[in-house]
Coordinates of C-alpha atoms in Angstrom, one line a residue:
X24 CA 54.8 186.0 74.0
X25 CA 57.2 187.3 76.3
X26 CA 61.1 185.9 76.0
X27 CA 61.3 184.7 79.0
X28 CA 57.5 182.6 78.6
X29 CA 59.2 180.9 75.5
X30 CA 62.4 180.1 77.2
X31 CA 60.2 178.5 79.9
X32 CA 58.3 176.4 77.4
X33 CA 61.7 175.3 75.7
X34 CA 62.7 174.2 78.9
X35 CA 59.5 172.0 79.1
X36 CA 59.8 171.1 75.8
X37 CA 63.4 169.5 76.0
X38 CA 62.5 167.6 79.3
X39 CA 59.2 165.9 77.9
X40 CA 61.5 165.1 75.1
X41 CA 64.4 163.8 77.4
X42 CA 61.9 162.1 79.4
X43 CA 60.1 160.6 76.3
X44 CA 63.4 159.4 74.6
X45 CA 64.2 157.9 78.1
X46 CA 61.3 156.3 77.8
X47 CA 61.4 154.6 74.1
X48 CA 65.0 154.0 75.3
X49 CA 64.3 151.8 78.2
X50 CA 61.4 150.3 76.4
X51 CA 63.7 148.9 74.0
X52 CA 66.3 147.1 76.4
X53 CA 65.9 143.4 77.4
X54 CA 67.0 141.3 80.0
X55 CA 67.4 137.9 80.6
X56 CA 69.2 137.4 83.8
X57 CA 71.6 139.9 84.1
X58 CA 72.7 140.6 81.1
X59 CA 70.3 143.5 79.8
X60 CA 71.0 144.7 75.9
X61 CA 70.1 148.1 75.0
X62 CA 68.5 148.3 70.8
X63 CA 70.9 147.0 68.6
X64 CA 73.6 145.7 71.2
X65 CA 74.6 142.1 72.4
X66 CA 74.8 141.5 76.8
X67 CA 76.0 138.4 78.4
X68 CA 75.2 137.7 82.1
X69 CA 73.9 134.6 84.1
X70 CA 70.3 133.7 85.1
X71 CA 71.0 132.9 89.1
X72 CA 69.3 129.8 90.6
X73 CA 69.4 130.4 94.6
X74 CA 70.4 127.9 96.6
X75 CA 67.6 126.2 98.1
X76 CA 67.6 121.8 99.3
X77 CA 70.8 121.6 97.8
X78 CA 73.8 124.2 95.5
X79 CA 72.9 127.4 94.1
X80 CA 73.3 127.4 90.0
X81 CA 74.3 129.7 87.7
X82 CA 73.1 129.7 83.9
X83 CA 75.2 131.6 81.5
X84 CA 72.9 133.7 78.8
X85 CA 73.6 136.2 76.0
X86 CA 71.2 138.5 75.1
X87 CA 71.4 139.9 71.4
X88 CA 69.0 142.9 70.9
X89 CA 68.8 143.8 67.5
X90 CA 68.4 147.2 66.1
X91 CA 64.5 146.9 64.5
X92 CA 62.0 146.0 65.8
X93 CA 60.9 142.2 65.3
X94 CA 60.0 138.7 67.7
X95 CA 61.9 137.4 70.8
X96 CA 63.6 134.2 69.4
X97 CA 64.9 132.0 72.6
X98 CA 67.8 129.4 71.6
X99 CA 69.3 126.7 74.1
X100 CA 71.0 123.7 74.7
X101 CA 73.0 122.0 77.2
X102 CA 70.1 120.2 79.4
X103 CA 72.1 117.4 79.4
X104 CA 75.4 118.6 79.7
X105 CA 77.3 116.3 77.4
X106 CA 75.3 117.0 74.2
X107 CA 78.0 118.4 73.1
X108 CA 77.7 119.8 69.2
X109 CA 74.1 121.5 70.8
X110 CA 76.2 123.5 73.6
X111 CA 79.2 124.6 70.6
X112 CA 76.5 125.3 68.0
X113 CA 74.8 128.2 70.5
X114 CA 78.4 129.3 71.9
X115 CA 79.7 129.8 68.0
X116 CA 76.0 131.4 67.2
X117 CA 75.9 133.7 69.9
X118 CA 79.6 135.1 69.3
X119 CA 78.6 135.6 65.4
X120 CA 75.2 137.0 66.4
X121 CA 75.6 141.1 64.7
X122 CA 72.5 142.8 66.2
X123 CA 72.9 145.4 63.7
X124 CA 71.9 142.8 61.1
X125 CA 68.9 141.4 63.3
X126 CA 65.3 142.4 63.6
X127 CA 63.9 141.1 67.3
X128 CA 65.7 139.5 70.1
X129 CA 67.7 136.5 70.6
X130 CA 68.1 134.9 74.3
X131 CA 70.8 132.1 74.1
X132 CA 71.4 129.9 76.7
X133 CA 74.3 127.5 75.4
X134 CA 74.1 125.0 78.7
X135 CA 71.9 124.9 81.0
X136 CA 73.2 121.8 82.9
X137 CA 76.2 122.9 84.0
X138 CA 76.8 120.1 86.8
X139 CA 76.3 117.3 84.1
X140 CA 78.6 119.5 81.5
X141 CA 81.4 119.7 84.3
X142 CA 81.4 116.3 85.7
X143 CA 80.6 114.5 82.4
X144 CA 77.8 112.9 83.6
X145 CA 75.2 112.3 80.6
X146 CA 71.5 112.5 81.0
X147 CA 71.1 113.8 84.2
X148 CA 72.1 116.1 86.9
X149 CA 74.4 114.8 88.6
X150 CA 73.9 117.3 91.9
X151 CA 69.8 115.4 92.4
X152 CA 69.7 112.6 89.7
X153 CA 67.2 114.4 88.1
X154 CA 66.7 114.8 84.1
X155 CA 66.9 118.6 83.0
X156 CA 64.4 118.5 80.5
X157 CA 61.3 117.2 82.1
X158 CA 60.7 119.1 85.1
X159 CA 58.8 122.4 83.4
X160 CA 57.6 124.8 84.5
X161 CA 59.5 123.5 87.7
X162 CA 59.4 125.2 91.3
X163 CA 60.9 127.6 93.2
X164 CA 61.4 125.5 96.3
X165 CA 62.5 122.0 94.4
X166 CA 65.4 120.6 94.1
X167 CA 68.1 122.1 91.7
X168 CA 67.1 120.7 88.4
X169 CA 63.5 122.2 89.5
X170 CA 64.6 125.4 90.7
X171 CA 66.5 125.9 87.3
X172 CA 63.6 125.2 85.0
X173 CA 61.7 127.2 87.0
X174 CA 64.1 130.2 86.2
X175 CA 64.4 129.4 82.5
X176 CA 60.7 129.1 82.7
X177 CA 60.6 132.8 84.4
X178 CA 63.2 134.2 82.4
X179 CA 63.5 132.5 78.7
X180 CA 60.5 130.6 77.9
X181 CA 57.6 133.3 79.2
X182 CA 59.8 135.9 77.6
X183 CA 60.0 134.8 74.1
X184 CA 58.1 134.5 71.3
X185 CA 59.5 131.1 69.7
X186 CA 61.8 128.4 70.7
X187 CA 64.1 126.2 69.5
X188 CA 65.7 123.7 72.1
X189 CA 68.8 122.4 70.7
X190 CA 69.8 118.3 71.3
X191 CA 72.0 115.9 69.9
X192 CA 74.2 112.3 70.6
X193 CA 75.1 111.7 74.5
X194 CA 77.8 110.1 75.4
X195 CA 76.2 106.6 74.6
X196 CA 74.1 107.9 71.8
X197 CA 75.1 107.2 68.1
X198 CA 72.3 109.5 66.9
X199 CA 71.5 110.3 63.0
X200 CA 70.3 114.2 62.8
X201 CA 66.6 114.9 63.4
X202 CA 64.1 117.1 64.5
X203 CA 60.7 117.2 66.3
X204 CA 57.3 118.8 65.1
X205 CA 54.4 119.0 67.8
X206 CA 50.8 119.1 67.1
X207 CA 49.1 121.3 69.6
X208 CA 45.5 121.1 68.5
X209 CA 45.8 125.1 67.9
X210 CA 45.7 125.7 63.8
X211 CA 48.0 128.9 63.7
X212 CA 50.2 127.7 66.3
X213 CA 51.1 124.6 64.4
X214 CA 51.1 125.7 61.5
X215 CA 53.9 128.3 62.7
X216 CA 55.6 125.0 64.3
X217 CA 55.6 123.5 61.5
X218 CA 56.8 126.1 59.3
X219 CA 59.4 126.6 61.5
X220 CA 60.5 123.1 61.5
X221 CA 60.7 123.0 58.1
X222 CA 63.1 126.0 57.9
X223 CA 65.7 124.3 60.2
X224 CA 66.6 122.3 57.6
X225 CA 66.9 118.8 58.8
X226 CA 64.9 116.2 56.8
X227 CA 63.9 113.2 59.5
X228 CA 61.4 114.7 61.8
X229 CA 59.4 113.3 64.2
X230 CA 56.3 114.0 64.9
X231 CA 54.6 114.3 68.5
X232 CA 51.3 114.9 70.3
X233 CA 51.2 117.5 72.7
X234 CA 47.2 117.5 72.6
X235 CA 46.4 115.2 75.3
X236 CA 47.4 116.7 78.4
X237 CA 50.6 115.1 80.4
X238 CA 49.6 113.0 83.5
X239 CA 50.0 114.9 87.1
X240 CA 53.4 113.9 87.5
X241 CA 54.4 113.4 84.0
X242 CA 57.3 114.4 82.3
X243 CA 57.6 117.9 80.6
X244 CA 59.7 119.0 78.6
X245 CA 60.6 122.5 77.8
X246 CA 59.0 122.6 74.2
X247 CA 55.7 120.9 75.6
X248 CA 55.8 123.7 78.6
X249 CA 56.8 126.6 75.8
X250 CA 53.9 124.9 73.4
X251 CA 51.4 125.1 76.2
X252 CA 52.3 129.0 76.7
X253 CA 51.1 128.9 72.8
X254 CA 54.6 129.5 71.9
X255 CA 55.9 127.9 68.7
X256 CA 58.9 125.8 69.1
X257 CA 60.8 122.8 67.3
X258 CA 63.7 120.7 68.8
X259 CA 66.6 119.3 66.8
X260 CA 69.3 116.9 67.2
X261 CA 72.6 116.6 65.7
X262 CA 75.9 115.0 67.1
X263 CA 76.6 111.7 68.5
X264 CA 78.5 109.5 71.3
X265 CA 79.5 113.2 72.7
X266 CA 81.7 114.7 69.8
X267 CA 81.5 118.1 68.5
X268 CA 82.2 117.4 64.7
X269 CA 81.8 120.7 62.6
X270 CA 79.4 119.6 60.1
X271 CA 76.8 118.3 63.2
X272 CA 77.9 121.6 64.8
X273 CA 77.4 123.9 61.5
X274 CA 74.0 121.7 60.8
X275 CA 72.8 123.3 64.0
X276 CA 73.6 126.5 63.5
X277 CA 72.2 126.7 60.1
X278 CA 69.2 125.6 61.2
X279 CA 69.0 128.8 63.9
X280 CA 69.9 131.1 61.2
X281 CA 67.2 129.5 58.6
X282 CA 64.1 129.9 61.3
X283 CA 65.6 133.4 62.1
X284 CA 65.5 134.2 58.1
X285 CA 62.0 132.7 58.0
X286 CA 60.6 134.5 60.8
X287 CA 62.1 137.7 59.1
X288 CA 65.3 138.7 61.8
X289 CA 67.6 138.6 59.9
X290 CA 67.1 139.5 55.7
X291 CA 67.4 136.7 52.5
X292 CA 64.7 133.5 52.7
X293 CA 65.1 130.0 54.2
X294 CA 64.0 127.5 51.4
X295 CA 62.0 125.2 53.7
X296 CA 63.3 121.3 53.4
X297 CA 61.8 120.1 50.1
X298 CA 61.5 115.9 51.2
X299 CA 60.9 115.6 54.7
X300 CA 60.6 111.5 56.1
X301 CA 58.2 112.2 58.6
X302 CA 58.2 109.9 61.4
X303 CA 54.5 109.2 63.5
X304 CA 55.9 107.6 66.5
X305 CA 59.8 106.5 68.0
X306 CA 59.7 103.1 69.6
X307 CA 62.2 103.1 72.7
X308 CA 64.1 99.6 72.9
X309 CA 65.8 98.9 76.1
X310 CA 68.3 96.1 77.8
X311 CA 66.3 93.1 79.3
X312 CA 69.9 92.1 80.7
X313 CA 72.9 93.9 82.6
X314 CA 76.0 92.8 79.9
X315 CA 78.2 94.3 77.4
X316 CA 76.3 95.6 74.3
X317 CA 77.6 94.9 70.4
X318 CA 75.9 96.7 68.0
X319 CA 75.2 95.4 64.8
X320 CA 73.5 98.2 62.4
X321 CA 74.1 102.2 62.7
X322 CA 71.8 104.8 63.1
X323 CA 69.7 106.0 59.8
X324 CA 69.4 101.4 58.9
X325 CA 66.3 101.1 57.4
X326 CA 64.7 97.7 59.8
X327 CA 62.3 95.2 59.4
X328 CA 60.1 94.1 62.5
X329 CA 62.3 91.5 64.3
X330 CA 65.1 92.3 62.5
X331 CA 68.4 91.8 65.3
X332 CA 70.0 95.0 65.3
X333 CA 72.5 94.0 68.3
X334 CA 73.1 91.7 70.9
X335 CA 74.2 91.5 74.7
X336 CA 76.8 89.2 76.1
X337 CA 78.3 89.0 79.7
X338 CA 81.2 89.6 80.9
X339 CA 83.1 86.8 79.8
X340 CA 81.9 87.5 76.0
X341 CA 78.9 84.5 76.1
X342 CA 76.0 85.9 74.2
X343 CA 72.8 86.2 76.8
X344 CA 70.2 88.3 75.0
X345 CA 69.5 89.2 71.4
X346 CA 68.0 92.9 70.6
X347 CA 65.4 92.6 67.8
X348 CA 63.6 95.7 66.4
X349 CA 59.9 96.1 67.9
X350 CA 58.8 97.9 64.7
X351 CA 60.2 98.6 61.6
X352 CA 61.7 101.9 60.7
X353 CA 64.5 103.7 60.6
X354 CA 67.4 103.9 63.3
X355 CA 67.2 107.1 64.8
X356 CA 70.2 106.5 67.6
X357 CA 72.1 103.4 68.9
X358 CA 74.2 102.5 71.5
X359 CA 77.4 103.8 71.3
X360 CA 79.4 102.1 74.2
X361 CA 79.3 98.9 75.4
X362 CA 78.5 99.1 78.8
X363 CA 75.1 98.3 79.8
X364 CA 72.8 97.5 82.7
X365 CA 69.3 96.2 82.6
X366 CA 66.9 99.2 81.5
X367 CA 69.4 101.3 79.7
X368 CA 68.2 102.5 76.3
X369 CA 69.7 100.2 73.6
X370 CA 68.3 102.6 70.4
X371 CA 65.6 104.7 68.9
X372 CA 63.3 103.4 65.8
X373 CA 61.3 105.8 64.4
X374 CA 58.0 104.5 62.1
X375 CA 57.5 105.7 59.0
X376 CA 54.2 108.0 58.6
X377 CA 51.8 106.8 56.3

C-alpha cells in the first residue's frame, strides 16, 4: 500500500476515533438545569422557572455524575421552605457527594420553595398561596408553584430513575421521624419501593395507596407523579417545629446514602430496618375553634380512641374545646405553637397495621 494511502487512512482513523470518543464523551454528561456534569465530576447550576402570571424562580441543583456507569437517583427537599433539617440534610449530602466513589447519577435539589424558605412562611408559597407539593406534573402557564413543578417534573422527576423526596417538622410541627411506602398496584415497582424504604432506615412508615387514581383536581404530590412515571420513590421525615438538630439532619442523610448503597452507587450494603411499625392509614385532626392550643402528649404517644391529647382555650386562657384522638395510634406530629385558627392541623395519628 502506498505511504501516502496509509497516511490517509491514519488520518481517518484518528478522526472516527476523535469523533467516537466525542461521542461516548457527550453521552456520558448530564444536565439538570444548568449545571451539566461530565463522567465522574460534580456541577451545580439552577433549573429557571420563567416568569409567567406572577415572578420568575430560580431552583438551585447539583448534579453529581459518577465515574461508572449505574441509575439516575433524584434527591430533594425544601417544598415547603421551612422544613428545615430536609433542606441541610441535601446541602451537607451534596457537598460530601465524591463522584469518584459513585456508580450512576445524583440530581439534588436541596429547596425548591425558595419564596417560603426566604420569607419563613411554612406550608405554602407565599408568592400564590399555593402548596409546593401537590401541584404535579404542574403547567407551563400556571401560576408559580405550577410553573415550578412543572420544571422539576421536566427536569428531575422524568430524568431519574428513583426518588426520594425529603420532609420533616414545619414550623408548627412537632413531628417524630417517619417514612412513606406506596403501593402502586405494579409487583416490581413496589417491591423496588419497598425495598428502598426499608434501606432508609427509619422504622415508622406509613403506608399509602396510590392505586386508585387521584380525582381531576386532586392533589399530587411529587412521589404519586414520580410513581405514576413507574419510578420507585419513598418519602421521609425527620425534624421538627423548624430546627435543624444534627441527629434529625444525619438521620436523613443516612438514609440517602443506605438507598444509594442498596441500589449499588456507591460500594458496602445497607442492612434494611429489621422492625418496621407499619402504619395503614394517618388520621388528620384539626381545630373546630380559632384559640390558643396546649398540647398535652408529644409525638411517638401511643393513644387510645378518645383519648384528649390537647385542648384549646381563648384568648383570655378559658378552655373552649377539647382535642380527643379519632383513632388510636401513635402520634406522628403535634402542634408545636400555640396559635391557632379554626381548620389548622392540630396532629397526625397514624393506625397501627394489622
Amino acid at each position: 500500500m502506498p505511504t501516502d494511502l496509509l497516511e490517509w487512512a491514519a488520518m481517518i482513523y484518528t478522526v472516527l476515533l476523535a469523533l467516537l470518543l466525542s461521542i461516548v464523551s457527550d453521552a456520558a454528561d448530564f444536565t439538570a438545569g444548568s449545571a451539566t456534569a461530565r463522567s465522574g465530576e460534580k456541577a451545580t447550576g439552577y433549573i429557571a422557572v420563567p416568569a409567567g402570571v406572577d415572578a420568575a424562580a430560580s431552583i438551585p441543583v447539583i448534579v453529581v455524575n459518577g465515574g461508572k456507569p449505574g441509575p439516575v437517583l433524584a434527591l430533594v427537599a425544601g417544598s415547603h421552605g421551612t422544613e428545615y433539617a430536609s433542606i441541610v440534610a441535601l446541602q451537607k449530602l451534596a457537598q460530601a457527594a465524591d463522584p469518584k466513589d459513585l456508580s450512576g447519577t445524583l440530581i439534588i435539589v436541596p429547596l425548591i420553595n425558595l419564596p417560603s424558605f426566604t420569607q419563613k412562611v411554612p406550608h405554602l408559597n407565599p408568592v400564590d398561596g399555593k402548596n409546593m407539593n401537590r401541584f404535579y406534573p404542574g403547567k407551563p402557564d400556571g401560576t408559580q408553584t405550577e410553573r415550578i413543578s412543572w420544571a422539576i417534573a421536566k427536569q428531575v422527576v422524568e430524568k431519574c430513575d428513583y426518588l426520594i423526596d425529603l420532609h420533616g417538622g414545619d414550623l408548627d410541627e412537632n413531628l417524630r421521624r417517619y417514612s412513606y411506602w406506596a403501593a402502586t398496584g405494579k409487583e416490581a415497582q413496589d417491591a423496588a419501593s419497598r425495598a428502598m424504604v426499608l434501606a432508609f432506615g427509619l422504622d415508622h412508615i406509613i403506608q399509602q395507596d396510590f392505586r386508585t387514581p387521584v380525582a381531576p383536581g386532586g392533589a399530587v404530590t411529587i412521589t404519586r407523579f414520580a410513581a405514576g412515571l413507574g419510578k420507585p420513590c419513598v418519602t421521609a421525615e425527620a425534624g421538627h417545629a423548624g430546627s435543624s438538630d444534627a441527629d434529625d439532619v444525619d438521620s436523613l442523610i443516612l438514609g440517602c446514602w443506605n438507598v444509594a448503597r442498596h441500589l449499588k452507587m456507591l460500594p458496602g450494603t445497607a442492612a434494611p430496618v429489621e422492625h418496621p411499625l407499619w402504619l395503614s392509614r394517618v388520621s388528620v385532626m384539626t381545630s373546630e375553634l380559632d384559640g390558643v392550643f396546649y398540647p398535652l402528649v408529644g409525638p411517638e404517644a401511643y393513644v387510645s380512641q378518645g383519648m384528649k391529647i390537647g385542648y384549646v382555650t381563648d384568648y383570655f386562657g378559658r378552655k373552649v374545646w377539647d382535642a380527643t384522638a379519632p383513632i388510636a395510634g401513635v402520634v406522628l406530629y403535634i402542634g408545636a405553637v400555640p396559635s391557632l385558627k379554626k381548620g389548622d392541623t392540630i396532629a397526625h395519628i397514624g393506625e397501627i397495621g394489622k
